C-alpha positions as a printed Julia matrix, in Angstrom:
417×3 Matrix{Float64}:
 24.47  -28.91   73.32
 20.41  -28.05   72.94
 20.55  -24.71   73.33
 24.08  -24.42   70.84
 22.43  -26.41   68.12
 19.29  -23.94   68.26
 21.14  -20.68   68.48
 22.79  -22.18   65.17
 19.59  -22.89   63.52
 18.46  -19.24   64.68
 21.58  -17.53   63.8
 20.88  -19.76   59.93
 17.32  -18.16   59.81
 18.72  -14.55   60.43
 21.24  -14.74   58.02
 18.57  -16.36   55.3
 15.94  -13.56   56.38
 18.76  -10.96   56.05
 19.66  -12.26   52.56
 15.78  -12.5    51.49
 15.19   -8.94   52.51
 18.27   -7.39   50.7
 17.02   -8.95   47.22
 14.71   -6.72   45.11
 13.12   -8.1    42.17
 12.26   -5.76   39.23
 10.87   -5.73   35.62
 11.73   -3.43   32.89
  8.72   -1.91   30.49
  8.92    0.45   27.69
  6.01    3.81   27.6
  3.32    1.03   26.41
  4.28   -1.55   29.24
  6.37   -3.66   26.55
  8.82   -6.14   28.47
 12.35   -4.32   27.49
 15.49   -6.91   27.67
 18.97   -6.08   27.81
 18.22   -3.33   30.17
 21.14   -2.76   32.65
 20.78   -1.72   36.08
 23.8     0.05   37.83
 24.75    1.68   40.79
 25.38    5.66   40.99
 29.06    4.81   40.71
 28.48    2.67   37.21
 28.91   -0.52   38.44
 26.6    -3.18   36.64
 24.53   -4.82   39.02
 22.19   -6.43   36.95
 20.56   -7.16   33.33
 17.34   -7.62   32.41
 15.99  -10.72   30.59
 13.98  -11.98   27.98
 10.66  -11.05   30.3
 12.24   -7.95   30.85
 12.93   -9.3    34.94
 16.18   -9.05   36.8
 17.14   -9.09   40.63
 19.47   -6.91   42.81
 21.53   -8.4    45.87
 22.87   -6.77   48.8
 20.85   -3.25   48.01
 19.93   -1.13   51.1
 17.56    1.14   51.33
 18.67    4.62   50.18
 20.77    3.59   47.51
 20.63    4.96   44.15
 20.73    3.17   41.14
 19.49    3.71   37.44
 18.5     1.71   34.59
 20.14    2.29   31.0
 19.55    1.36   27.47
 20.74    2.37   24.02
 17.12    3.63   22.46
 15.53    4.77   25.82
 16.43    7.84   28.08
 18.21    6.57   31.64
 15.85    6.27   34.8
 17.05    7.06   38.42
 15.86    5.33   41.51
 16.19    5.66   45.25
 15.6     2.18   46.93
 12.89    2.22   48.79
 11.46   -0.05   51.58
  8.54   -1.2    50.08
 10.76   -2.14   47.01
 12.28   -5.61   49.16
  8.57   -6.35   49.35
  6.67   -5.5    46.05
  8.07   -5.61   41.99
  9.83   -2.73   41.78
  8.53   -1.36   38.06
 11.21    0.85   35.86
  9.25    2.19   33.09
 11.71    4.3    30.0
 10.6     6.11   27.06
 12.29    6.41   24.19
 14.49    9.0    23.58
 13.5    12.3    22.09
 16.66   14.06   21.66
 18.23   14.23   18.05
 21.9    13.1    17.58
 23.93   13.92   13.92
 21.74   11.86   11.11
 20.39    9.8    13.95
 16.58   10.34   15.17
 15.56    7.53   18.05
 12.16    6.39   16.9
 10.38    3.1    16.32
  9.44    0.06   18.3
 11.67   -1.91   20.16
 13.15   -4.93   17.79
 12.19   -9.05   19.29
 13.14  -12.29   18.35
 11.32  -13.57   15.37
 11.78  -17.3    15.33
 12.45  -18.2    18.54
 15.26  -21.73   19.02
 17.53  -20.63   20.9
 19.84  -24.66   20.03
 19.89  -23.4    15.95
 22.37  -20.46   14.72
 20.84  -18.93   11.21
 23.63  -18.99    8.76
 21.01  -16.78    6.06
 17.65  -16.11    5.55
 15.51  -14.81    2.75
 11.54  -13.53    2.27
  9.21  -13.6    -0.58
  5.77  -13.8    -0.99
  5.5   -17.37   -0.09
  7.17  -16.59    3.29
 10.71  -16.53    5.44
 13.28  -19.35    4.37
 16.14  -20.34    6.81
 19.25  -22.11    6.6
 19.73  -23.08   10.46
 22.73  -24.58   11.17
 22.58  -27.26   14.55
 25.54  -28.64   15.85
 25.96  -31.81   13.52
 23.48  -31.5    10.67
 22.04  -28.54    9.06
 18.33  -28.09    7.52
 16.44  -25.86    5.47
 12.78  -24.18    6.86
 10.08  -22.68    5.37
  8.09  -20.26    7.85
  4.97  -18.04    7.57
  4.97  -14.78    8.6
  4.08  -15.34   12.06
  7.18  -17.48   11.8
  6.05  -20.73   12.55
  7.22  -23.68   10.72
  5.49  -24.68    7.47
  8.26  -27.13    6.29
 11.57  -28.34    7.07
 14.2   -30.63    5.2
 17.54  -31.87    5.98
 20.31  -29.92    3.89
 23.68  -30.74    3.98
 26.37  -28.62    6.14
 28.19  -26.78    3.01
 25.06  -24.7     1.73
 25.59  -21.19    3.53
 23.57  -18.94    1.35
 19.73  -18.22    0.32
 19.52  -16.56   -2.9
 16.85  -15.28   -4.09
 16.53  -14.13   -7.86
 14.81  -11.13  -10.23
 11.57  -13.61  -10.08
 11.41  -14.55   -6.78
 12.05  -18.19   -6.67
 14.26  -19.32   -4.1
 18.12  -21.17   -4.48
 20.45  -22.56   -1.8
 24.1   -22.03   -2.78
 27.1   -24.04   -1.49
 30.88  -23.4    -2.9
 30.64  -25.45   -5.99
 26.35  -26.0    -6.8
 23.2   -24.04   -6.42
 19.92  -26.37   -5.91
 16.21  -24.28   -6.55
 13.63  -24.89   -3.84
 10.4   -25.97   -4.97
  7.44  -26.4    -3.32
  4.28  -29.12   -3.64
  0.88  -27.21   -3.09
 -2.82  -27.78   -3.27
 -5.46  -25.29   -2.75
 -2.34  -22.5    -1.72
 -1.24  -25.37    1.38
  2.23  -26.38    0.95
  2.41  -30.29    1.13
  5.75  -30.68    0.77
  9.06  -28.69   -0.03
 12.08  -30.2    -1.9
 14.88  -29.13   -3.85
 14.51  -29.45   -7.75
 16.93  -27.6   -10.16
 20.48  -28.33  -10.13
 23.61  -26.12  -11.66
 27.28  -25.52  -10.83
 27.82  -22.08   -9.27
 29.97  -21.01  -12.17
 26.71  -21.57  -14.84
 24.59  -20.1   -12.2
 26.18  -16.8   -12.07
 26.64  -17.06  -15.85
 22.81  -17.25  -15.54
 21.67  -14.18  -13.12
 25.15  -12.35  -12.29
 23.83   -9.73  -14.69
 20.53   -9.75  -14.03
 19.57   -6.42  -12.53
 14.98   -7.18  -12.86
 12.38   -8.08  -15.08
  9.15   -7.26  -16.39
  6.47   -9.44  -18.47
  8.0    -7.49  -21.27
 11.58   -6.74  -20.65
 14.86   -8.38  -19.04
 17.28   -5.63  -17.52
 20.6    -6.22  -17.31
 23.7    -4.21  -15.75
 27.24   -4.14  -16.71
 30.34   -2.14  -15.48
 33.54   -0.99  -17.29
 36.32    0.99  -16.63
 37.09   -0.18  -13.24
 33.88   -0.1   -12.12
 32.99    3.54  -12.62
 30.86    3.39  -15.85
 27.24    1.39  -15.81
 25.2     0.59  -18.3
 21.89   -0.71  -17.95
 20.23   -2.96  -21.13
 17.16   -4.54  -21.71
 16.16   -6.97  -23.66
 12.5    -7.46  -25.05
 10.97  -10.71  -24.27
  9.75  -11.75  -27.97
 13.3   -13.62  -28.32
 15.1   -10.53  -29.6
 18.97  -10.3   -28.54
 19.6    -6.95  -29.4
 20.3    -5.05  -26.45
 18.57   -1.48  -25.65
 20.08    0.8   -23.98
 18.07    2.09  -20.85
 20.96    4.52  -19.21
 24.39    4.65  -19.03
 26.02    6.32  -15.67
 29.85    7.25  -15.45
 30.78    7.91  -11.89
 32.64   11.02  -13.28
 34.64   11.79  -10.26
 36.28    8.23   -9.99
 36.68    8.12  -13.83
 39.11   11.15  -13.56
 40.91   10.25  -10.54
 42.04    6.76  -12.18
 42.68    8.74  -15.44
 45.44   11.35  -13.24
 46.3     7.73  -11.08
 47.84    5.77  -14.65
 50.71    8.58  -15.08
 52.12    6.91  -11.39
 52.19    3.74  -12.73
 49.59    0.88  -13.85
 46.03   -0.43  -12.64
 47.65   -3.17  -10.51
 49.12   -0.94   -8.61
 46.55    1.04   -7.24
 44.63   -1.8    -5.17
 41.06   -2.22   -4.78
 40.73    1.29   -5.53
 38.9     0.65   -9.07
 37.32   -2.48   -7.96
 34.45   -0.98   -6.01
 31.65   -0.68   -8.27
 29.55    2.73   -8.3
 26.44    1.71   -6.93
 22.89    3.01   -9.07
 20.56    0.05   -8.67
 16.97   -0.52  -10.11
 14.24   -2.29   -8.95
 10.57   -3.15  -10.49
  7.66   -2.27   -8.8
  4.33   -3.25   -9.92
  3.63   -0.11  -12.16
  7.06    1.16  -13.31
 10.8     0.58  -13.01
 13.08    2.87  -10.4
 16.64    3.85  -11.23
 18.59    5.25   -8.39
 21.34    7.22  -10.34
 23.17    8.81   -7.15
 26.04    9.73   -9.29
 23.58   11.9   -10.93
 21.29   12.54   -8.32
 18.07   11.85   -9.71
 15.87    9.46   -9.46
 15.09    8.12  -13.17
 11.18    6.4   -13.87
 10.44    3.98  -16.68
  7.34    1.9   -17.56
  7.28   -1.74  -17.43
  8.22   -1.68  -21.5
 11.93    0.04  -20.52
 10.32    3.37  -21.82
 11.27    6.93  -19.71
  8.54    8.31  -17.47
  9.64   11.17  -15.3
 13.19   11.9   -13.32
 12.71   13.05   -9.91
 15.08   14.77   -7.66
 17.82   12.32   -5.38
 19.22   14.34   -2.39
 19.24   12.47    1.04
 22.87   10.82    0.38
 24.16   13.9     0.46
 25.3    17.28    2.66
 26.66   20.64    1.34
 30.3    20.5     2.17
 31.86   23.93    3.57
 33.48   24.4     0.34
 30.21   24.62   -1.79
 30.28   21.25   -3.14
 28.28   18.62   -2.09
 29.21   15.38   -0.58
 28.27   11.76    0.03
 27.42   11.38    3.79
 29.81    8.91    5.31
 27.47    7.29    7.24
 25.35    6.83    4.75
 25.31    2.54    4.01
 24.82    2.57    0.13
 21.78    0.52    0.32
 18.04    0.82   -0.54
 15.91   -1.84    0.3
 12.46   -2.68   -1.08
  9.66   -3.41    0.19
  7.97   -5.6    -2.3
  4.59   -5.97   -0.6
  4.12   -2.53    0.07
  6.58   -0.88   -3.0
  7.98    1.15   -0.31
 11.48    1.92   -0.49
 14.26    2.12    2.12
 17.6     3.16    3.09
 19.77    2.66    6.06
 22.5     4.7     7.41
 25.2     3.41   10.22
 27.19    4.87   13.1
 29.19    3.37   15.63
 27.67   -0.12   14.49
 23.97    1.03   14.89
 21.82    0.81   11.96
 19.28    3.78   11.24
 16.36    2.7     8.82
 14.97    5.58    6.91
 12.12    5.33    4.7
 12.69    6.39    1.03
 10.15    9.49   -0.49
 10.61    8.83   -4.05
  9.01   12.19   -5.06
 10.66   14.7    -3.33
 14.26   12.65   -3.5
 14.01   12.84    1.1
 14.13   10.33    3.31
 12.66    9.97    6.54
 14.08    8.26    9.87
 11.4     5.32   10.8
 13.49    2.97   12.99
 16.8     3.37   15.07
 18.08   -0.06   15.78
 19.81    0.83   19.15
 21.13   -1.75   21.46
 21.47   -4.21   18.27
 25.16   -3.41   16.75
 26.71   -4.56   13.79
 23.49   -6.29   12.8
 23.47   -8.97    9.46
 20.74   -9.34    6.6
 18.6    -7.03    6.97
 15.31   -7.22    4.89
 12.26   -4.9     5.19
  8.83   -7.09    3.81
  5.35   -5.98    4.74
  6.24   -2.8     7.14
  8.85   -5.47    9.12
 12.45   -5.39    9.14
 14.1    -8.46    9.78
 17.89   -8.94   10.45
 20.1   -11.93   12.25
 21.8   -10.86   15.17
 23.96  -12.96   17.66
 23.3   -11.74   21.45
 23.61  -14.36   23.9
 26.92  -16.96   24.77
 26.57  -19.01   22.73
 27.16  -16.84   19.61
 24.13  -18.21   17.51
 22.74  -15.71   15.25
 18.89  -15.23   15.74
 16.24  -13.74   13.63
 14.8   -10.63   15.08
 11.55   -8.51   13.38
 10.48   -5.0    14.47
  7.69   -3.08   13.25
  8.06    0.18   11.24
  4.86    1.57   11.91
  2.55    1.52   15.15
């Protein structure tokens, strides 16, 4: 019975020793031995055998020696491996650069994006940045609160909000308003020598006089109040201002007919009226402005230029506008599909963006006013079908749901080494 019980116990260790030695552990770094997550590991035949984590380590079972494997990942180039020996017994280290190829509008460049504010129990319903910082609406399971962080993203303040608020709005002067259905409430801080003491809600409106309030309100200077208005379905804008000294005559700054939807509804009324041509008219033409410190920026795509005015609402300079658009075979030139109708600014640098998506991946492109270009400065692979994005101080920020539980998370990446 002895000598049974002990070939057991040996027969145990072999099997234990066995399974030890079969187990490789392994960490995933990027070309400047970054930690890279979400890297998966496969066998020659596809087969997903592991993913790497948050520290960039994962762990293969049942792996001889002589198998290959290879590690893959949406921004970096795939990296083939022969087991080893020596890999059962040291970390085995996978090391990817990024890729260098060039796909159709699509340039992989750019750091690798990380979790900003890292609670993994909260999901972020919306965000927002100004000067004064990040604000957050996280949602837990039974209550909800609002936080103010720095931009290291740790915590300044925090106070309990009530589960119907879902969006952060922030408005042409920066201050900071948490919307629910029916009200809007402004957030308001308490500060002494530039420390926030305290953070609490203030100003309170009904949605409906909000928006009768700022719906219109395209930016401001010290001097002037722009405003933008649509007609005609949506395909004519014209941009007003108003001068600060408690005038209410409007002045015109530019008017912009999206000519090529105006005559399509015109040739659409003979079949029939508005109503029945859908949402087809309801899309507005998008030709946004933005203030900068030294001048106002018009982006008139429908007339591709770029149009300058002063902080009084007075014309400067137009500039060339190009990058939405490709040479069609035809001669004429088109809008680029891909292209996501959206420039961002930057308002601690004045640097403007623009972002174009395929297949769910976001491309950030940097904006070159002058010249009318833009210029590929982050590829977002591996994060698809991202939410929110903001670009503030050479960051981009963006939520982005990646684990079970479905909570979206706030991620950052740098722009620039």
């Amino acid at each position: 019975m002895k000598k049974l019980l002990l070939i057991i116990i040996l027969l145990n260790c072999c099997v234990a020793f066995s399974q030890q030695e079969n187990v490789i552990k392994g960490v995933c770094l990027d070309d400047r031995n970054k930690v890279l997550e979400n890297v998966g590991i496969y066998s020659i035949d596809s087969t997903l055998l592991a993913v790497s984590d948050e520290q960039g380590m994962f762990k293969l079972f049942l792996t001889k020696e002589g198998d290959s494997i290879f590690a893959s990942h949406l921004a970096y180039e795939n990296i083939f491996h022969v087991v080893k020996k020596h890999d059962f017994t040291n970390t085995l280290v996978i090391k990817m650069n990024v890729f260098s190829t060039m796909l159709p509008e699509v340039e992989i460049v750019g750091n690798v994006p990380h979790v900003a504010y890292d609670n993994k129990v909260i999901s972020i319903e919306d965000y927002e940045i100004n000067e004064k910082g990040i604000y957050i609406i996280a949602k837990r399971r039974r209550n909800a609160a609002l936080l103010h962080l720095n931009f290291s993203c740790d915590t300044l303040k925090e106070i309990k909000i009530s589960n119907k608020f879902y969006n952060l709005f922030k408005d042409v002067y920066g201050e900071m308003h948490l919307v629910s259905a029916k009200e809007v409430w402004q957030v308001g801080h308490l500060s002494m020598n530039n420390k926030f003491l305290e953070m609490r809600l203030l100003y309170h409106s009904t949605l409906e006089n909000f928006l009768k309030s700022f719906s219109n309100v395209a930016c401001t200077t010290d001097s002037i109040i722009v405003t933008g208005n649509y007609f005609f379905y949506n395909t004519e804008l014209y941009y007003n201002f108003y001068k600060n000294d408690g005038s209410k005559k409007p002045n015109l700054l530019r008017h912009i007919v999206d000519k090529e939807g105006r005559e399509l509804a015109i040739n659409m009324s003979k079949f029939g009226g508005f109503e029945n041509a859908g949402d087809m008219f309801q899309r507005p033409i998008y030709d946004p402005i933005f203030k900068t410190d030294t001048a106002l920026v018009l982006f008139s795509f429908d007339e591709g230029k770029t149009i300058i005015y002063n902080h009084l609402g007075e014309y400067i300079v137009d500039k060339p506008l190009v990058f939405h658009k490709y040479k069609h075979w035809n001669g004429k030139m088109k809008v680029i599909q891909k292209w996501n109708k959206k420039v961002i600014l930057d308002e601690a640098t004045s640097i403007f963006y623009t972002t174009f998506v395929e297949d769910g991946i976001t491309t950030i492109k940097r904006i070159d006013v002058e010249n009318g270009t833009a210029e590929t400065v982050s590829v977002l692979g591996g994060f698809p079908f991202i939410e929110n994005l903001r670009i503030h101080g050479g960051k981009a920020y963006f939520l982005f749901a990646d684990d079970n539980s479905k909570n979206k998370r706030l991620y950052e990446v740098n722009l620039y080494d």
